[in-house]
mmCIF file of C-alpha atoms in Angstrom:
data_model
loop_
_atom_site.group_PDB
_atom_site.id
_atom_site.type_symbol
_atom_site.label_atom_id
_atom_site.label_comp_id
_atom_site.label_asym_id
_atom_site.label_seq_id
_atom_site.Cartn_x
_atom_site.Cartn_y
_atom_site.Cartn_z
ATOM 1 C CA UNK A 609 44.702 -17.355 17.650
ATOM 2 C CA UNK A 610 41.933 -18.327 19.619
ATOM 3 C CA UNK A 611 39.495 -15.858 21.861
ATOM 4 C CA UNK A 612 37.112 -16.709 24.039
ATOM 5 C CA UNK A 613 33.445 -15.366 23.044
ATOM 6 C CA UNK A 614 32.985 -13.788 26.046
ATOM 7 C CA UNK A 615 36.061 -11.560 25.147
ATOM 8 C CA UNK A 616 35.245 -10.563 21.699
ATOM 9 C CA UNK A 617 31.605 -10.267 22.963
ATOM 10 C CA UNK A 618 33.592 -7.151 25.398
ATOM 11 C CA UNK A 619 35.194 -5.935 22.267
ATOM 12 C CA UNK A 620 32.059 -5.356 20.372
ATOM 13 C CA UNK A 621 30.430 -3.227 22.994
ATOM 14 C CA UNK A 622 33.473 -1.093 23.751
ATOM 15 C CA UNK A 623 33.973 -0.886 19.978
ATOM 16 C CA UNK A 624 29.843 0.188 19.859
ATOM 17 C CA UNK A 625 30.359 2.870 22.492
ATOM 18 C CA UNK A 626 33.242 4.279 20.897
ATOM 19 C CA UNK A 627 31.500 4.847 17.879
ATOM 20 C CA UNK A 628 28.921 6.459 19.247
ATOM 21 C CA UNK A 629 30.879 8.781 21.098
ATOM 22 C CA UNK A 630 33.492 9.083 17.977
ATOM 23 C CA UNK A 631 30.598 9.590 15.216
ATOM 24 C CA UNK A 632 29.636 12.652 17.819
ATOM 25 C CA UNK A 633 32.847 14.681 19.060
ATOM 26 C CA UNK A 634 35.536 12.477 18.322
ATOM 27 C CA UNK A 635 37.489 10.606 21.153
ATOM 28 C CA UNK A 636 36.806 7.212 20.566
ATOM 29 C CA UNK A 637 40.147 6.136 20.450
ATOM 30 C CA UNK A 638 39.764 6.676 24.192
ATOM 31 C CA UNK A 639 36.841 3.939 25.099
ATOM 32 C CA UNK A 640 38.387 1.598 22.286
ATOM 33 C CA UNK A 641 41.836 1.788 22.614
ATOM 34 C CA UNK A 642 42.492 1.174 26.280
ATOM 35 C CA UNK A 643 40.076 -1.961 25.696
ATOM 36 C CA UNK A 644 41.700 -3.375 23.621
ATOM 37 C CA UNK A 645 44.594 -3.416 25.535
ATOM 38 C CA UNK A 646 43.538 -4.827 28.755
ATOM 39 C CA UNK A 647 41.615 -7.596 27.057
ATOM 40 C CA UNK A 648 44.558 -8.220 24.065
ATOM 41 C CA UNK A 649 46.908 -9.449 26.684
ATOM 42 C CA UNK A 650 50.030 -10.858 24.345
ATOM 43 C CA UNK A 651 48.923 -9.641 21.483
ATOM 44 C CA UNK A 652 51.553 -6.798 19.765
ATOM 45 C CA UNK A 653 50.976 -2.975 19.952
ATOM 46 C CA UNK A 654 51.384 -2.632 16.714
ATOM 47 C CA UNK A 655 48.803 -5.593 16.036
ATOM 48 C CA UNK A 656 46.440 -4.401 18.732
ATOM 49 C CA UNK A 657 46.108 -0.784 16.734
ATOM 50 C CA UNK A 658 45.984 -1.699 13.594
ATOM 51 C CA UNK A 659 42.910 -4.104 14.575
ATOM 52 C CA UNK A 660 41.646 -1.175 16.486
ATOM 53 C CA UNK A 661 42.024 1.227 13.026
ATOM 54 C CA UNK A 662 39.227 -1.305 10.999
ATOM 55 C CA UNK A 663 36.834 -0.109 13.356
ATOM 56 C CA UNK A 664 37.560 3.202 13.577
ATOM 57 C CA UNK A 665 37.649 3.503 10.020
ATOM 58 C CA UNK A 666 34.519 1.686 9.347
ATOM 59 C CA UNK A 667 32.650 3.477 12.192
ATOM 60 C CA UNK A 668 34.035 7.077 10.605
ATOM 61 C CA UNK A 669 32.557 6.589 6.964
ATOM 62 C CA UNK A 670 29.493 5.406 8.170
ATOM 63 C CA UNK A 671 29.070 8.598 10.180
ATOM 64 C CA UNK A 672 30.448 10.596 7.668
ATOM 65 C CA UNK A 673 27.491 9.169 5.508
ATOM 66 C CA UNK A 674 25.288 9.948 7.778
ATOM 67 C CA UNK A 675 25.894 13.723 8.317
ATOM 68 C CA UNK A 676 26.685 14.277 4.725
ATOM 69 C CA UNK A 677 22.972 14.254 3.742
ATOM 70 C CA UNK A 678 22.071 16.245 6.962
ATOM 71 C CA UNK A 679 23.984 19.309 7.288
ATOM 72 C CA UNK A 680 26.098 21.181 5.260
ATOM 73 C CA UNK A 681 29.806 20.314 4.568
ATOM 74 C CA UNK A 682 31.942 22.664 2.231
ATOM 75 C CA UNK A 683 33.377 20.014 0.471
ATOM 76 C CA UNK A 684 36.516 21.664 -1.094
ATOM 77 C CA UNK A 685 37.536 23.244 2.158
ATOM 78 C CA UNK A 686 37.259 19.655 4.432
ATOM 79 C CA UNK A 687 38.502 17.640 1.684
ATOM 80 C CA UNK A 688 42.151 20.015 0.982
ATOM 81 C CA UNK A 689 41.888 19.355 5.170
ATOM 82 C CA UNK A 690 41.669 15.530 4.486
ATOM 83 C CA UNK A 691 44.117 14.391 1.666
ATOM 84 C CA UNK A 692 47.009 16.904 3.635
ATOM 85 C CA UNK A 693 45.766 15.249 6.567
ATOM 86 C CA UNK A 694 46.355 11.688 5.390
ATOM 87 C CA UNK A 695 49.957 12.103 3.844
ATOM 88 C CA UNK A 696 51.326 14.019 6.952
ATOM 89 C CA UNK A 697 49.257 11.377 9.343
ATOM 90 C CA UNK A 698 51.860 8.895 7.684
ATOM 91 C CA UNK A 699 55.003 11.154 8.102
ATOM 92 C CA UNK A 700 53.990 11.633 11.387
ATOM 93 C CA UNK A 701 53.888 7.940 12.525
ATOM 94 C CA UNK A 702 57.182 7.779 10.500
ATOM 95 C CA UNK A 703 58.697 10.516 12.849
ATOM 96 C CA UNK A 704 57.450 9.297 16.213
ATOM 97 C CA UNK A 705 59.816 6.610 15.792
ATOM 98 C CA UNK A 706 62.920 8.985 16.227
ATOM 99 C CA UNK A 707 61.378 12.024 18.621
ATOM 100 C CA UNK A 708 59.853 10.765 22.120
ATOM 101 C CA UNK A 709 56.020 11.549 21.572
ATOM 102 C CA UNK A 710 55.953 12.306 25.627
ATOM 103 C CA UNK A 711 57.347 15.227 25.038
ATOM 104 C CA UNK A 712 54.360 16.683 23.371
ATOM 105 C CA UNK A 713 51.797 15.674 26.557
ATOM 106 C CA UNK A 714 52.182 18.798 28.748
ATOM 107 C CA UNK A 715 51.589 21.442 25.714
ATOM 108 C CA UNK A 716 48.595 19.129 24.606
ATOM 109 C CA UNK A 717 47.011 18.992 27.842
ATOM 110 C CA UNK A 718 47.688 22.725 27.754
ATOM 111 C CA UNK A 719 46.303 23.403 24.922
ATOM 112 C CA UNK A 720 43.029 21.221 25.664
ATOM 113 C CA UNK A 721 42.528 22.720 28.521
ATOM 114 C CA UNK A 722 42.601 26.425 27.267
ATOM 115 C CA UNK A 723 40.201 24.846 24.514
ATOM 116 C CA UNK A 724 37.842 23.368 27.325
ATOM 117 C CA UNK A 725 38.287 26.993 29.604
ATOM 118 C CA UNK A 726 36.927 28.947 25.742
ATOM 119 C CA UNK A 727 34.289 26.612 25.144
ATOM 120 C CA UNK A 728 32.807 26.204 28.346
ATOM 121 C CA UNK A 729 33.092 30.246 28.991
ATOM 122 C CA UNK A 730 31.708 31.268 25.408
ATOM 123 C CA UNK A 731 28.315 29.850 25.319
ATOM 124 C CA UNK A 732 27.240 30.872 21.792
ATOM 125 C CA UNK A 733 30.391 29.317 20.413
ATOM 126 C CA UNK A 734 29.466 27.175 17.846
ATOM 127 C CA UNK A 735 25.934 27.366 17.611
ATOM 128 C CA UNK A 736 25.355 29.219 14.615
ATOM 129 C CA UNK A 737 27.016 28.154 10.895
ATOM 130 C CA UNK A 738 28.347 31.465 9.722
ATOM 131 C CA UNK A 739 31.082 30.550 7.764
ATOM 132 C CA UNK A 740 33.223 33.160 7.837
ATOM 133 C CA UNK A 741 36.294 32.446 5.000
ATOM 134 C CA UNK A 742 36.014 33.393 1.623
ATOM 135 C CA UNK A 743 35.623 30.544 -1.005
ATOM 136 C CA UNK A 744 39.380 30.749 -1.997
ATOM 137 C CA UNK A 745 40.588 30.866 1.753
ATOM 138 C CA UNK A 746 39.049 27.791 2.596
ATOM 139 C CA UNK A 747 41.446 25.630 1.087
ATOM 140 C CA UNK A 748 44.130 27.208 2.423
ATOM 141 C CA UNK A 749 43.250 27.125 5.563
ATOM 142 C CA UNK A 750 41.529 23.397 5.354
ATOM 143 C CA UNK A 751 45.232 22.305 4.082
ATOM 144 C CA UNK A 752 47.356 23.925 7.106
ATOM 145 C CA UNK A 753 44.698 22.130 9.689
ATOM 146 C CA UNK A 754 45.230 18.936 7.644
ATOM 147 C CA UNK A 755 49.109 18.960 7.784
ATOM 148 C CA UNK A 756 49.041 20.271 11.523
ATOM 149 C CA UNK A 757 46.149 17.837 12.983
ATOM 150 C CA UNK A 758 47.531 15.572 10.785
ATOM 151 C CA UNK A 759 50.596 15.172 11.456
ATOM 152 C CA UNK A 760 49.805 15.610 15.045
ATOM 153 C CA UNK A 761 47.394 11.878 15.039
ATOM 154 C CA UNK A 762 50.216 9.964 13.458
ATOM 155 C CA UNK A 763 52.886 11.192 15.747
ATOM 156 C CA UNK A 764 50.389 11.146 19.004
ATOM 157 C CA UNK A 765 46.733 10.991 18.635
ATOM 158 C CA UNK A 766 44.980 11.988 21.572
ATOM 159 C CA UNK A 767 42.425 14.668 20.840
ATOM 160 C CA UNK A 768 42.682 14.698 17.575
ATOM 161 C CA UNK A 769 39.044 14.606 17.312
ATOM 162 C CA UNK A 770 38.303 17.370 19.739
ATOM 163 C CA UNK A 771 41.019 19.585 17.929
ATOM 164 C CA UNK A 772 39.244 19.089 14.478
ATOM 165 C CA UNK A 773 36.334 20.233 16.070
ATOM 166 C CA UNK A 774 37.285 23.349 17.521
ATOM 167 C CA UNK A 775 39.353 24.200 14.539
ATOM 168 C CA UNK A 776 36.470 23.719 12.178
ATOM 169 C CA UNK A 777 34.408 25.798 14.872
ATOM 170 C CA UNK A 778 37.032 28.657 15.862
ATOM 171 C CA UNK A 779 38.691 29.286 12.750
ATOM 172 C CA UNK A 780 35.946 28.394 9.871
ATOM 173 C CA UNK A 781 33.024 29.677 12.076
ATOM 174 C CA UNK A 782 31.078 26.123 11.593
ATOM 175 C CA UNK A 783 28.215 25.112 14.044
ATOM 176 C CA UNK A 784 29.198 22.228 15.792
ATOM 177 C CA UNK A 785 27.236 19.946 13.574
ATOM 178 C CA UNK A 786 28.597 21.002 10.602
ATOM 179 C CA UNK A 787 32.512 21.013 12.289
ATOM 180 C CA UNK A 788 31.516 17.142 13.558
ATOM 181 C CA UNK A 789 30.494 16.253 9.823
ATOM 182 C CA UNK A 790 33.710 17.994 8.798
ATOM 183 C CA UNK A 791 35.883 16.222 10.848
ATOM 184 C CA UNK A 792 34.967 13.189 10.002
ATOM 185 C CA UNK A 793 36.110 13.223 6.902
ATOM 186 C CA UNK A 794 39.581 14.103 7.583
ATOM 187 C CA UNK A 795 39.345 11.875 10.341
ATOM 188 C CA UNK A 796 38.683 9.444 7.824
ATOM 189 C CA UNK A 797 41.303 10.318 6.116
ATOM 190 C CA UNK A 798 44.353 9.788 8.858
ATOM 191 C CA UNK A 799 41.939 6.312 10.026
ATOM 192 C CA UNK A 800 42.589 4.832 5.976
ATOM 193 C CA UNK A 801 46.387 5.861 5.895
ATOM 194 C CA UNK A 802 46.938 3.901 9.060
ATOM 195 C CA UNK A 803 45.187 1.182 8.407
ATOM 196 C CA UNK A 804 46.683 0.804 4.483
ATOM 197 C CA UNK A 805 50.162 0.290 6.642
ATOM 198 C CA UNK A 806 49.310 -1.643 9.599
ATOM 199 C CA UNK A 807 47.783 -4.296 6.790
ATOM 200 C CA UNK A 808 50.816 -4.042 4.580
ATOM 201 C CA UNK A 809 52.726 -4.959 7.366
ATOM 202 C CA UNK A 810 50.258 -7.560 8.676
ATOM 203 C CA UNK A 811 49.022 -6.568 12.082
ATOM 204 C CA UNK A 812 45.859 -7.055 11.588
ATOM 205 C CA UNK A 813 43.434 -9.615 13.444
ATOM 206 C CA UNK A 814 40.651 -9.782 10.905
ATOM 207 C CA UNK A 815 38.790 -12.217 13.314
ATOM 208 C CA UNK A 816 38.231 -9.476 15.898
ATOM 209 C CA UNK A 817 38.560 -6.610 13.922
ATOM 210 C CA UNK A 818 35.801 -7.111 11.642
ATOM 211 C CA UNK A 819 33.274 -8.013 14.104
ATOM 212 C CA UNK A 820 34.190 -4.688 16.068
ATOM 213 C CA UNK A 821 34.011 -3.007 12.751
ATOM 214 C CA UNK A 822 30.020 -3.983 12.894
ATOM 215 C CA UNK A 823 29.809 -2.646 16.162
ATOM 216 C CA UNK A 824 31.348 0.836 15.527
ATOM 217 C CA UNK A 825 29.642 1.013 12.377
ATOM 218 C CA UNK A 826 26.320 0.342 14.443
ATOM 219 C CA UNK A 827 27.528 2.683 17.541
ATOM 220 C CA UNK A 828 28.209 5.748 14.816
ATOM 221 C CA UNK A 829 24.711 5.527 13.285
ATOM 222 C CA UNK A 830 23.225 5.774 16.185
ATOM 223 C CA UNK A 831 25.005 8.162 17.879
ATOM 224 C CA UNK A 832 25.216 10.245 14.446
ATOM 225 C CA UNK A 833 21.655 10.592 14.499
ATOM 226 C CA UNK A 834 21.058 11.838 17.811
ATOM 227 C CA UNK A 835 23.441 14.119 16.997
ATOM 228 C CA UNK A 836 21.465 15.117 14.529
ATOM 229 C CA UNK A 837 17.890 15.183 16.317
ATOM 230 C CA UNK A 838 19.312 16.853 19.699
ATOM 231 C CA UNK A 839 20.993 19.747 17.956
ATOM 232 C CA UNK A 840 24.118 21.988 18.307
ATOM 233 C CA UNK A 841 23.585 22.344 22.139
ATOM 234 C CA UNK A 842 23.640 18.221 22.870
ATOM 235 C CA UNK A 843 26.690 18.332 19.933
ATOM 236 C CA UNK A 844 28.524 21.001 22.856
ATOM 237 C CA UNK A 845 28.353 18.970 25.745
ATOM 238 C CA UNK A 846 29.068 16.195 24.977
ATOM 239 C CA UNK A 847 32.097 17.954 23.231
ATOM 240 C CA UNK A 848 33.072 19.126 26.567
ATOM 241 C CA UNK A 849 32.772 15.825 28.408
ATOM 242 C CA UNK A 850 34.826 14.362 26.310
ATOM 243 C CA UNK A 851 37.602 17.206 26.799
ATOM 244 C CA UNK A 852 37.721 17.059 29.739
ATOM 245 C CA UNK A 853 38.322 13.345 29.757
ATOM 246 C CA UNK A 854 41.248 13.629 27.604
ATOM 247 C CA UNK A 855 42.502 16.020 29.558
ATOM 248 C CA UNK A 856 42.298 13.441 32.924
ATOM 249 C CA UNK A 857 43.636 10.583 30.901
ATOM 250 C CA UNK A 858 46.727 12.915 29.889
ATOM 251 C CA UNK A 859 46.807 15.035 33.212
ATOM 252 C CA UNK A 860 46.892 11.123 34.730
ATOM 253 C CA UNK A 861 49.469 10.100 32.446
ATOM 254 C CA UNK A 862 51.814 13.066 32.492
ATOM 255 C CA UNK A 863 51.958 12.858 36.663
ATOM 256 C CA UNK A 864 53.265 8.994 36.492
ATOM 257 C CA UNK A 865 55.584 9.750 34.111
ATOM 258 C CA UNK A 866 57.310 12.718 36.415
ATOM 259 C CA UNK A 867 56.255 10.795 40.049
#
């Protein structure tokens, strides 16, 4: 299949900006995603996402490299988070074939917007890295966010990021730095589970897909390392913007489906 350059050359720059964004607070998936729609025209779903997983993958590890030498990541705790994650990311997207994932819009936009009220109204949260769980709770807990979260991107998706976030922030008592490096990895996680099916199964466009790979790659670097020289505070703003745009997209979305 043939696309025109000026097409793909729309592709890379979404795919840029959604690293940048992703490699930040997460929520990627909403600049890249709906892009890839619009401008995919006859291409399969299932074809348009899996192309769509190469460069959210790609863009995840490179911004997981990136924080990894910069802050601290408790590595047993995030990575019991990321292999549950992964497995239950698969049963999920095996599930959401029988259950209808709408139901599960109003309680997430619930839920992000309780997340968005606490965030916005607790202005410390997050900007100190106190962890707060013992060494042998970490796991524990790191495993029950993986199989929640999870389970929750394969069956859905939306938020995913912003729910890592707060989790690693609320529950583990992370800076927001620390909870975006954390995150990533699981993120990672779900992204490589995803995309080891969609290319078993062949929908894949490696023509467009790698070249948006580059891109998100690029876009997470960057926007990793501003992360990095603007601090926690720039890390909690943006974290905010980008709940409350969720929370549009699915407020949006939910009032369609009922009008």
């Amino acid at each position: 299949m043939e696309f025109l350059d000026a097409t793909l050359a729309l592709l890379c720059a979404f795919a840029f900006l959604a690293g940048f964004v992703d490699s930040i607070v997460g929520g990627g998936g909403l600049i890249q995603l709906p892009a890839m729609l619009l401008l995919l025209k006859g291409v399969p779903v299932p074809t348009v996402l899996g192309t769509g997983k190469v460069s959210s993958a790609a863009g995840t590890a490179v911004a997981l490299r990136r924080y990894a030498g910069q802050v601290p990541v408790r590595w047993r705790a995030v990575g019991a988070a990321a292999v549950t994650a992964g497995v239950f990311s698969f049963l999920g997207a095996r599930v959401v074939s029988l259950l209808p994932s709408e139901l599960l819009r109003p309680l997430v936009l619930g839920l992000l917007v309780v997340i968005a009220v606490y965030t916005f109204w607790r202005k410390d949260f997050g900007s100190i890295h106190a962890p707060r769980l013992s060494e042998q709770k970490e796991p524990l807990y790191g495993i029950a966010i993986g199989l929640i979260i999870g389970f929750y991107d394969g069956f859905f998706g939306p938020g995913t990021g912003s729910f890592l976030l707060f989790a690693f922030v609320g529950l583990f008592g992370y800076d927001f730095l620390s909870a975006s490096a954390s995150s990533k990895m699981v993120n990672l996680a779900t992204n490589l589970t995803s995309l080891a099916y969609f290319a078993y199964t062949g929908h894949i466009l490696w023509q467009v897909a790698l070249p948006m790979a580059a891109c998100n790659m690029l876009g997470s670097a960057l926007g990793a390392r501003l992360a990095l020289k603007q601090g926690v505070g720039f890390v909690r703003v943006l974290f905010l913007v980008v709940v409350c745009a969720i929370i549009l997209k699915l407020g949006w979305e939910t009032f369609k489906a009922q009008a």
